[in-house]
XYZ file of N, CA and C in Angstrom:
543
model
N 6.235 22.700 1.869
C 7.056 23.349 2.741
C 6.360 23.800 4.147
N 5.081 23.704 4.282
C 4.390 23.698 5.383
C 4.545 22.308 6.265
N 4.795 21.136 5.756
C 5.137 19.843 6.509
C 6.792 19.919 6.814
N 7.582 20.491 6.040
C 9.012 20.498 6.472
C 8.957 21.521 7.792
N 8.367 22.594 7.596
C 8.273 23.485 8.750
C 7.917 22.737 9.806
N 6.823 22.202 10.003
C 6.456 21.800 10.942
C 7.280 20.783 11.617
N 7.850 19.909 10.889
C 8.633 18.736 11.055
C 9.991 19.509 11.874
N 10.397 20.434 10.987
C 11.795 21.042 11.567
C 11.735 21.720 13.060
N 10.296 22.316 13.377
C 10.082 22.894 14.517
C 9.454 21.882 15.954
N 9.415 20.716 15.436
C 9.005 19.893 16.656
C 10.174 19.676 17.629
N 9.582 19.706 18.851
C 10.547 19.584 19.994
C 10.804 17.914 20.419
N 11.719 18.215 21.282
C 11.963 16.780 21.636
C 12.714 15.775 21.126
N 12.869 14.163 20.918
C 13.386 13.738 20.350
C 13.831 13.673 18.625
N 12.763 14.409 18.049
C 12.450 14.212 16.822
C 13.621 15.310 15.956
N 14.442 14.719 15.439
C 15.480 15.511 14.603
C 15.364 15.171 13.161
N 16.300 15.661 12.414
C 16.868 15.347 10.791
C 15.660 15.263 10.055
N 14.885 16.103 10.041
C 13.707 16.049 9.110
C 14.271 16.200 7.733
N 13.901 15.138 6.788
C 14.252 14.896 5.629
C 12.974 14.909 4.505
N 13.180 15.648 3.291
C 11.936 15.031 2.265
C 12.432 13.950 1.372
N 11.817 13.057 1.514
C 12.336 11.813 0.755
C 11.622 11.806 -0.692
N 10.537 11.941 -1.089
C 9.634 12.279 -1.875
C 8.774 13.569 -1.815
N 7.793 13.789 -2.974
C 6.740 14.601 -3.062
C 6.054 14.780 -1.995
N 5.766 13.695 -1.237
C 4.678 13.710 -0.146
C 5.287 12.410 0.978
N 6.507 12.291 1.151
C 6.979 11.796 1.929
C 8.299 12.122 2.546
N 8.171 12.175 4.050
C 9.209 12.689 4.992
C 9.788 11.690 5.939
N 10.721 11.874 6.359
C 11.253 11.313 7.528
C 11.834 12.056 8.541
N 11.779 11.542 9.808
C 12.485 12.074 10.831
C 13.479 11.092 11.575
N 14.316 11.549 12.254
C 14.913 10.861 13.289
C 14.587 10.730 14.730
N 14.136 9.994 15.335
C 13.792 9.665 16.557
C 14.589 9.113 17.550
N 15.084 9.537 18.253
C 16.109 8.798 19.369
C 15.373 9.030 20.823
N 15.914 8.070 21.593
C 15.150 8.107 23.076
C 15.749 6.522 23.483
N 15.628 6.520 24.879
C 15.946 5.295 25.644
C 14.730 3.944 25.052
N 13.631 4.422 24.796
C 12.650 3.263 24.657
C 12.047 3.718 23.233
N 12.576 3.233 22.221
C 12.195 3.790 20.767
C 10.655 3.706 20.513
N 10.200 2.661 21.010
C 8.658 2.388 20.502
C 7.686 3.783 21.293
N 8.033 3.835 22.740
C 7.325 4.889 23.224
C 7.416 6.327 22.622
N 9.065 6.376 22.447
C 9.112 7.597 21.728
C 8.535 8.161 20.554
N 8.526 7.196 19.612
C 8.078 7.186 17.911
C 6.704 7.407 18.254
N 5.958 6.814 19.531
C 4.421 7.033 19.692
C 4.453 8.395 19.886
N 5.092 8.933 20.579
C 4.822 10.427 21.107
C 4.798 11.348 19.928
N 6.055 10.883 19.411
C 6.496 11.701 18.047
C 5.563 11.843 17.158
N 4.854 10.820 16.862
C 3.932 10.647 15.778
C 2.723 11.324 16.387
N 2.042 11.264 17.178
C 0.853 12.015 17.839
C 1.347 13.549 17.520
N 2.546 13.596 18.080
C 2.832 15.549 17.854
C 2.767 15.830 16.476
N 3.291 14.755 15.585
C 3.160 15.237 14.180
C 1.745 15.259 13.790
N 1.184 14.395 14.040
C -0.185 14.183 13.714
C -0.906 15.468 14.212
N -0.990 15.541 15.144
C -1.562 17.019 15.903
C -1.063 18.262 14.876
N 0.367 18.556 14.658
C 0.586 19.845 14.464
C 0.225 19.686 12.745
N 0.102 18.662 12.073
C -0.359 18.581 10.829
C -1.721 18.616 10.659
N -2.416 18.315 11.595
C -3.814 18.060 11.540
C -4.638 18.841 10.526
N -4.675 20.098 10.498
C -5.422 20.791 9.416
C -4.301 21.767 8.587
N -4.599 22.214 7.416
C -3.598 23.207 6.834
C -4.455 24.311 6.251
N -3.942 25.688 6.602
C -4.767 26.565 6.025
C -4.421 27.073 4.412
N -5.300 27.018 3.564
C -5.119 27.645 2.452
C -5.031 28.855 1.988
N -4.686 29.589 1.046
C -4.444 30.886 0.864
C -5.890 31.337 1.112
N -6.614 30.955 0.653
C -8.229 31.532 0.469
C -8.807 31.674 2.066
N -7.811 30.662 3.127
C -8.509 30.435 4.551
C -9.542 29.248 4.511
N -9.626 28.529 3.677
C -10.293 27.231 3.909
C -9.069 26.203 4.765
N -9.914 25.159 5.216
C -8.919 24.590 6.064
C -9.092 23.185 5.433
N -7.804 22.597 5.188
C -7.354 21.253 4.452
C -6.823 20.202 5.353
N -7.779 19.125 5.892
C -7.357 18.065 6.476
C -6.028 17.339 5.976
N -4.997 17.221 6.755
C -4.024 16.383 6.453
C -3.965 14.988 6.605
N -3.944 13.996 6.162
C -4.012 12.470 6.600
C -2.480 12.173 6.681
N -2.017 11.728 7.624
C -0.645 11.462 8.046
C -0.561 9.548 8.040
N 0.420 9.211 7.048
C 0.163 7.943 7.049
C 1.701 7.643 7.669
N 1.962 6.909 8.656
C 3.277 6.922 9.432
C 3.917 5.402 9.754
N 5.185 5.187 9.286
C 5.301 4.318 9.684
C 6.876 4.121 10.467
N 7.259 3.135 10.881
C 8.675 3.379 11.272
C 9.679 2.184 11.648
N 10.857 2.116 11.695
C 11.823 0.913 11.936
C 12.651 1.268 12.977
N 12.883 0.334 14.077
C 14.038 0.601 15.074
C 15.273 -0.067 14.582
N 16.279 0.635 14.741
C 17.683 0.149 14.556
C 17.687 -1.240 15.711
N 18.263 -2.075 15.067
C 18.569 -3.190 15.481
C 20.108 -3.404 16.328
N 21.099 -2.500 15.527
C 22.176 -2.846 15.438
C 22.736 -1.396 15.493
N 23.685 -0.842 16.324
C 24.501 0.370 16.059
C 25.235 0.565 14.826
N 25.426 -0.292 14.229
C 26.242 -0.302 12.764
C 25.183 -0.718 11.579
N 23.649 -0.536 12.011
C 22.840 -0.604 10.899
C 23.088 0.924 9.985
N 22.810 0.516 8.728
C 22.926 1.721 7.670
C 21.733 2.061 7.664
N 21.932 3.672 7.469
C 20.687 4.318 7.272
C 19.836 4.085 6.162
N 20.278 3.574 5.000
C 19.614 3.077 3.961
C 18.559 2.074 4.295
N 19.344 0.936 5.026
C 18.416 -0.039 5.581
C 17.273 0.167 6.475
N 17.709 1.158 7.292
C 16.590 1.729 8.319
C 15.281 2.558 7.532
N 15.891 3.298 6.393
C 14.744 3.967 5.769
C 13.901 2.953 4.720
N 14.746 2.035 4.385
C 14.034 1.287 3.900
C 13.039 0.282 4.376
N 13.319 -0.108 5.841
C 12.080 -0.610 6.458
C 11.395 0.382 6.918
N 11.218 1.501 7.225
C 10.497 2.287 7.665
C 9.399 2.474 6.334
N 9.681 2.585 5.438
C 9.085 2.654 4.115
C 7.969 1.826 3.861
N 8.597 0.096 4.172
C 7.797 -0.523 4.339
C 6.548 -0.614 5.317
N 6.835 -0.276 6.334
C 5.887 0.142 7.445
C 5.039 1.269 6.910
N 5.582 2.326 6.423
C 4.508 3.560 6.076
C 3.759 3.025 4.639
N 4.165 2.237 3.953
C 3.144 1.636 2.953
C 2.013 0.804 3.294
N 2.415 -0.038 4.308
C 1.070 -0.579 5.238
C 0.259 0.733 5.876
N 0.723 1.567 6.518
C -0.019 2.557 7.076
C -0.932 3.068 6.180
N -0.415 3.505 5.044
C -1.059 3.896 4.030
C -2.563 2.975 3.300
N -2.083 1.968 3.303
C -2.999 1.047 2.965
C -4.331 0.554 3.773
N -4.218 0.930 4.984
C -5.090 0.534 6.051
C -5.954 2.023 6.180
N -7.264 1.552 6.987
C -8.186 2.696 7.334
C -7.547 3.580 8.318
N -7.786 4.817 8.222
C -7.064 5.977 9.469
C -5.635 5.756 9.652
N -4.909 5.225 8.623
C -3.467 5.280 8.357
C -2.977 4.964 9.945
N -2.854 3.927 10.677
C -2.030 3.907 11.947
C -0.880 3.891 12.025
N -0.179 4.382 13.066
C 1.384 4.054 13.004
C 1.592 2.890 13.113
N 2.487 2.234 12.134
C 2.995 0.937 11.944
C 4.543 0.454 12.009
N 4.530 -0.192 12.863
C 5.966 -0.651 13.040
C 6.580 -1.743 12.206
N 7.822 -1.478 11.756
C 8.256 -2.425 10.587
C 8.337 -4.104 11.114
N 8.193 -4.800 10.675
C 8.110 -6.314 10.746
C 8.464 -6.918 9.488
N 9.338 -7.800 9.753
C 9.777 -8.681 8.331
C 8.910 -9.308 7.583
N 7.729 -9.593 8.271
C 6.403 -9.658 7.096
C 5.962 -8.761 6.115
N 6.165 -7.811 6.568
C 5.817 -6.339 5.685
C 6.744 -6.806 4.484
N 7.998 -6.848 4.579
C 8.973 -6.728 3.335
C 8.241 -7.718 2.387
N 7.872 -9.387 2.885
C 7.380 -10.326 2.309
C 6.398 -10.353 1.502
N 5.450 -9.242 2.317
C 3.996 -9.171 1.514
C 4.138 -8.286 0.551
N 4.992 -6.953 0.590
C 5.037 -6.185 -0.523
C 5.610 -6.822 -1.387
N 6.627 -7.447 -1.187
C 7.324 -8.129 -2.500
C 6.696 -9.192 -3.318
N 5.594 -9.776 -2.452
C 4.594 -10.598 -2.976
C 3.544 -9.951 -4.069
N 3.311 -8.787 -3.067
C 2.263 -7.636 -3.904
C 2.952 -7.554 -5.232
N 4.047 -6.986 -5.258
C 4.691 -6.243 -6.359
C 4.906 -7.659 -7.478
N 5.287 -8.686 -6.837
C 5.045 -9.891 -8.084
C 3.707 -9.966 -8.682
N 2.805 -10.256 -7.818
C 1.441 -10.400 -8.246
C 0.889 -9.200 -9.313
N 1.131 -7.898 -8.977
C 1.239 -6.936 -9.899
C 1.450 -7.413 -11.258
N 3.112 -7.313 -11.183
C 3.851 -7.587 -12.234
C 2.957 -8.919 -13.338
N 2.873 -9.894 -12.600
C 2.227 -10.827 -12.923
C 0.674 -10.475 -13.695
N 0.128 -9.951 -13.289
C -1.187 -9.382 -13.503
C -1.051 -8.464 -14.895
N 0.079 -7.664 -14.502
C 0.074 -6.752 -15.993
C 0.698 -7.493 -17.053
N 1.733 -8.558 -16.905
C 2.084 -9.555 -17.899
C 1.041 -10.108 -18.490
N 0.017 -10.642 -17.638
C -1.238 -11.470 -18.085
C -2.040 -10.517 -19.167
N -2.413 -9.301 -18.984
C -2.739 -8.517 -19.948
C -2.418 -8.268 -21.085
N -0.986 -7.959 -20.822
C -0.057 -7.618 -22.467
C 0.016 -8.723 -22.914
N 0.025 -10.200 -22.525
C 0.466 -11.289 -23.319
C -1.001 -11.812 -23.439
N -2.206 -11.119 -23.109
C -3.574 -11.590 -23.566
C -3.543 -13.215 -23.173
N -3.173 -13.544 -21.811
C -3.486 -15.014 -21.210
C -4.552 -15.169 -20.100
N -5.411 -13.740 -20.317
C -6.691 -14.361 -19.784
C -7.622 -14.664 -20.463
N -8.439 -15.946 -20.290
C -9.250 -16.405 -21.180
C -10.448 -16.476 -20.533
N -11.484 -16.288 -21.452
C -12.993 -16.552 -21.461
C -13.632 -17.974 -21.248
N -14.596 -18.143 -20.381
C -15.201 -19.499 -20.141
C -16.602 -19.062 -19.929
N -17.338 -19.706 -20.685
C -18.653 -19.799 -20.515
C -19.369 -20.669 -19.503
N -20.291 -20.215 -18.558
C -21.225 -21.168 -17.514
C -22.591 -21.049 -18.028
N -23.054 -22.050 -18.361
C -24.464 -22.142 -18.527
C -25.300 -21.635 -17.345
N -26.379 -20.995 -17.497
C -27.313 -20.550 -16.153
C -28.775 -21.682 -17.030
N -28.684 -22.641 -15.785
C -29.956 -23.327 -16.154
C -31.333 -23.242 -15.614
N -32.115 -23.358 -16.153
C -33.388 -23.006 -15.260
C -33.698 -24.688 -14.630
N -33.963 -24.762 -13.564
C -34.070 -26.213 -12.589
C -35.417 -26.572 -12.998
N -36.274 -25.970 -13.474
C -37.664 -26.720 -13.600
C -37.663 -27.816 -14.953
N -36.938 -27.191 -16.166
C -37.081 -28.217 -17.096
C -35.689 -28.243 -17.587
N -34.490 -27.956 -16.979
C -32.967 -28.106 -17.565
C -32.679 -27.265 -18.710
N -33.359 -26.345 -18.991
C -33.216 -25.652 -20.171
C -31.920 -24.413 -19.692
N -31.168 -24.430 -20.772
C -30.226 -23.310 -20.662
C -30.737 -22.030 -20.793
N -30.936 -21.171 -20.257
C -31.597 -19.661 -20.545
C -30.468 -18.814 -20.745
N -29.399 -18.777 -20.037
C -28.380 -17.652 -20.399
C -26.734 -18.353 -20.223
N -25.922 -17.540 -20.351
C -24.529 -17.839 -19.915
C -24.203 -16.809 -19.593
N -23.046 -17.066 -18.535
C -22.026 -16.390 -17.683
C -20.993 -16.198 -18.306
N -20.169 -15.028 -18.602
C -19.104 -14.975 -19.025
C -18.092 -15.054 -17.866
N -17.076 -15.848 -17.772
C -16.056 -15.729 -16.665
C -14.663 -15.646 -17.274
N -14.015 -14.990 -16.574
C -12.340 -14.831 -16.754
C -11.573 -15.658 -16.015
N -10.790 -16.467 -16.616
C -9.798 -17.249 -15.933
C -8.250 -16.734 -16.230
N -7.484 -17.025 -15.627
C -5.823 -16.790 -15.507
C -5.082 -18.005 -15.538
N -4.610 -18.204 -16.978
C -3.664 -19.458 -16.908
C -2.236 -19.067 -17.130
N -1.462 -19.383 -16.444
C 0.190 -19.305 -16.733
C 0.562 -20.394 -17.940
N 1.710 -19.731 -18.034
C 2.658 -20.586 -19.197
C 2.636 -22.185 -18.940
N 3.193 -22.317 -17.631
C 3.174 -23.631 -17.050
C 2.262 -24.497 -16.970
N 0.822 -23.976 -17.124
C -0.402 -24.743 -16.865
C -1.175 -24.610 -15.298
N -0.383 -23.872 -14.713
C -1.198 -23.576 -13.227
C -2.034 -22.330 -13.769
N -2.948 -22.416 -12.635
C -4.312 -21.438 -12.656
C -3.853 -20.388 -11.653
N -4.399 -18.905 -11.660
C -4.391 -18.211 -10.823
C -5.994 -17.876 -10.614
N -6.071 -18.481 -8.967
C -7.871 -17.819 -8.705
C -8.340 -16.549 -9.053
N -9.378 -16.415 -9.739
C -9.906 -15.196 -9.760
C -10.141 -14.374 -8.619
N -10.396 -15.265 -7.355
C -10.272 -14.232 -6.147
C -9.145 -13.780 -5.807
N -8.261 -13.975 -6.575
C -6.789 -13.458 -6.117
C -6.549 -12.366 -7.553
N -6.811 -12.603 -8.507
C -6.550 -11.643 -9.733
C -7.844 -10.301 -9.945
N -8.841 -10.724 -9.679
C -9.969 -9.590 -9.970
C -9.838 -8.718 -8.597
N -9.734 -8.834 -7.475
C -9.632 -7.874 -6.224
C -8.131 -7.052 -6.919
N -7.306 -7.701 -7.045
C -6.070 -7.199 -7.734
C -6.205 -6.190 -8.635
N -6.875 -6.580 -9.633
C -7.265 -5.786 -10.750
C -8.110 -4.544 -10.509
N -9.197 -4.891 -9.374
C -9.855 -3.673 -9.036
C -8.847 -2.506 -8.405
N -8.270 -3.270 -7.377
C -7.366 -2.178 -6.699
C -6.424 -1.558 -7.444
N -5.913 -1.914 -8.408
C -4.830 -1.377 -9.427
C -5.441 -0.708 -10.551
N -6.724 -0.736 -10.525
C -7.487 0.260 -11.397
C -7.514 -0.418 -12.813
N -7.282 -1.909 -12.949
C -7.411 -2.585 -14.263
C -7.903 -3.155 -14.798
N -9.392 -3.150 -13.628
C -10.580 -4.036 -13.982
C -11.163 -3.929 -15.313
N -11.227 -2.723 -16.028
C -11.745 -2.229 -17.045
C -10.819 -3.274 -18.301
N -9.755 -3.256 -18.217
C -8.809 -4.024 -18.921
C -9.087 -5.294 -18.920
N -9.404 -5.975 -17.699
C -9.773 -7.428 -17.416
C -11.142 -7.554 -18.196
N -11.992 -6.795 -17.942
C -13.012 -7.067 -18.765
C -13.078 -6.945 -20.159
């Protein structure tokens, strides 16, 4: 409610505030130079939402992730524009300090690849297609095997491999590393 009130009361080229989900809001920003208008609007929003006062008097800092898209044509559908802004906002959320991010077509490609990679990892866990490999640890002085290191590898049905450099950080990011272990 607080965020909605702040967005509704913003002056200037900010209009049409809308709540899209629990913690996602959208506003329409109009102006002759869209990027400049959006940067100014985002700064106003961040300043207005900087601290939220709880009923007991404590102040709660609010982090504002912000992404935007600029209409490239007068007939661009609002759904497409919002979708593009959502890709930019997702990128903002993933970065330190949640910078203002402008939509770029590569964001869609990266997000789609991330969704595919997540689905692939979840499928591998479900199908138990992660395999263990053991690597000996050898003492150099006499060549004796003194221990083994357990490694995990991901093999696809087609025989191709997924590098641990790819699926281990992804499993950590998704909170699935315990399942991988």
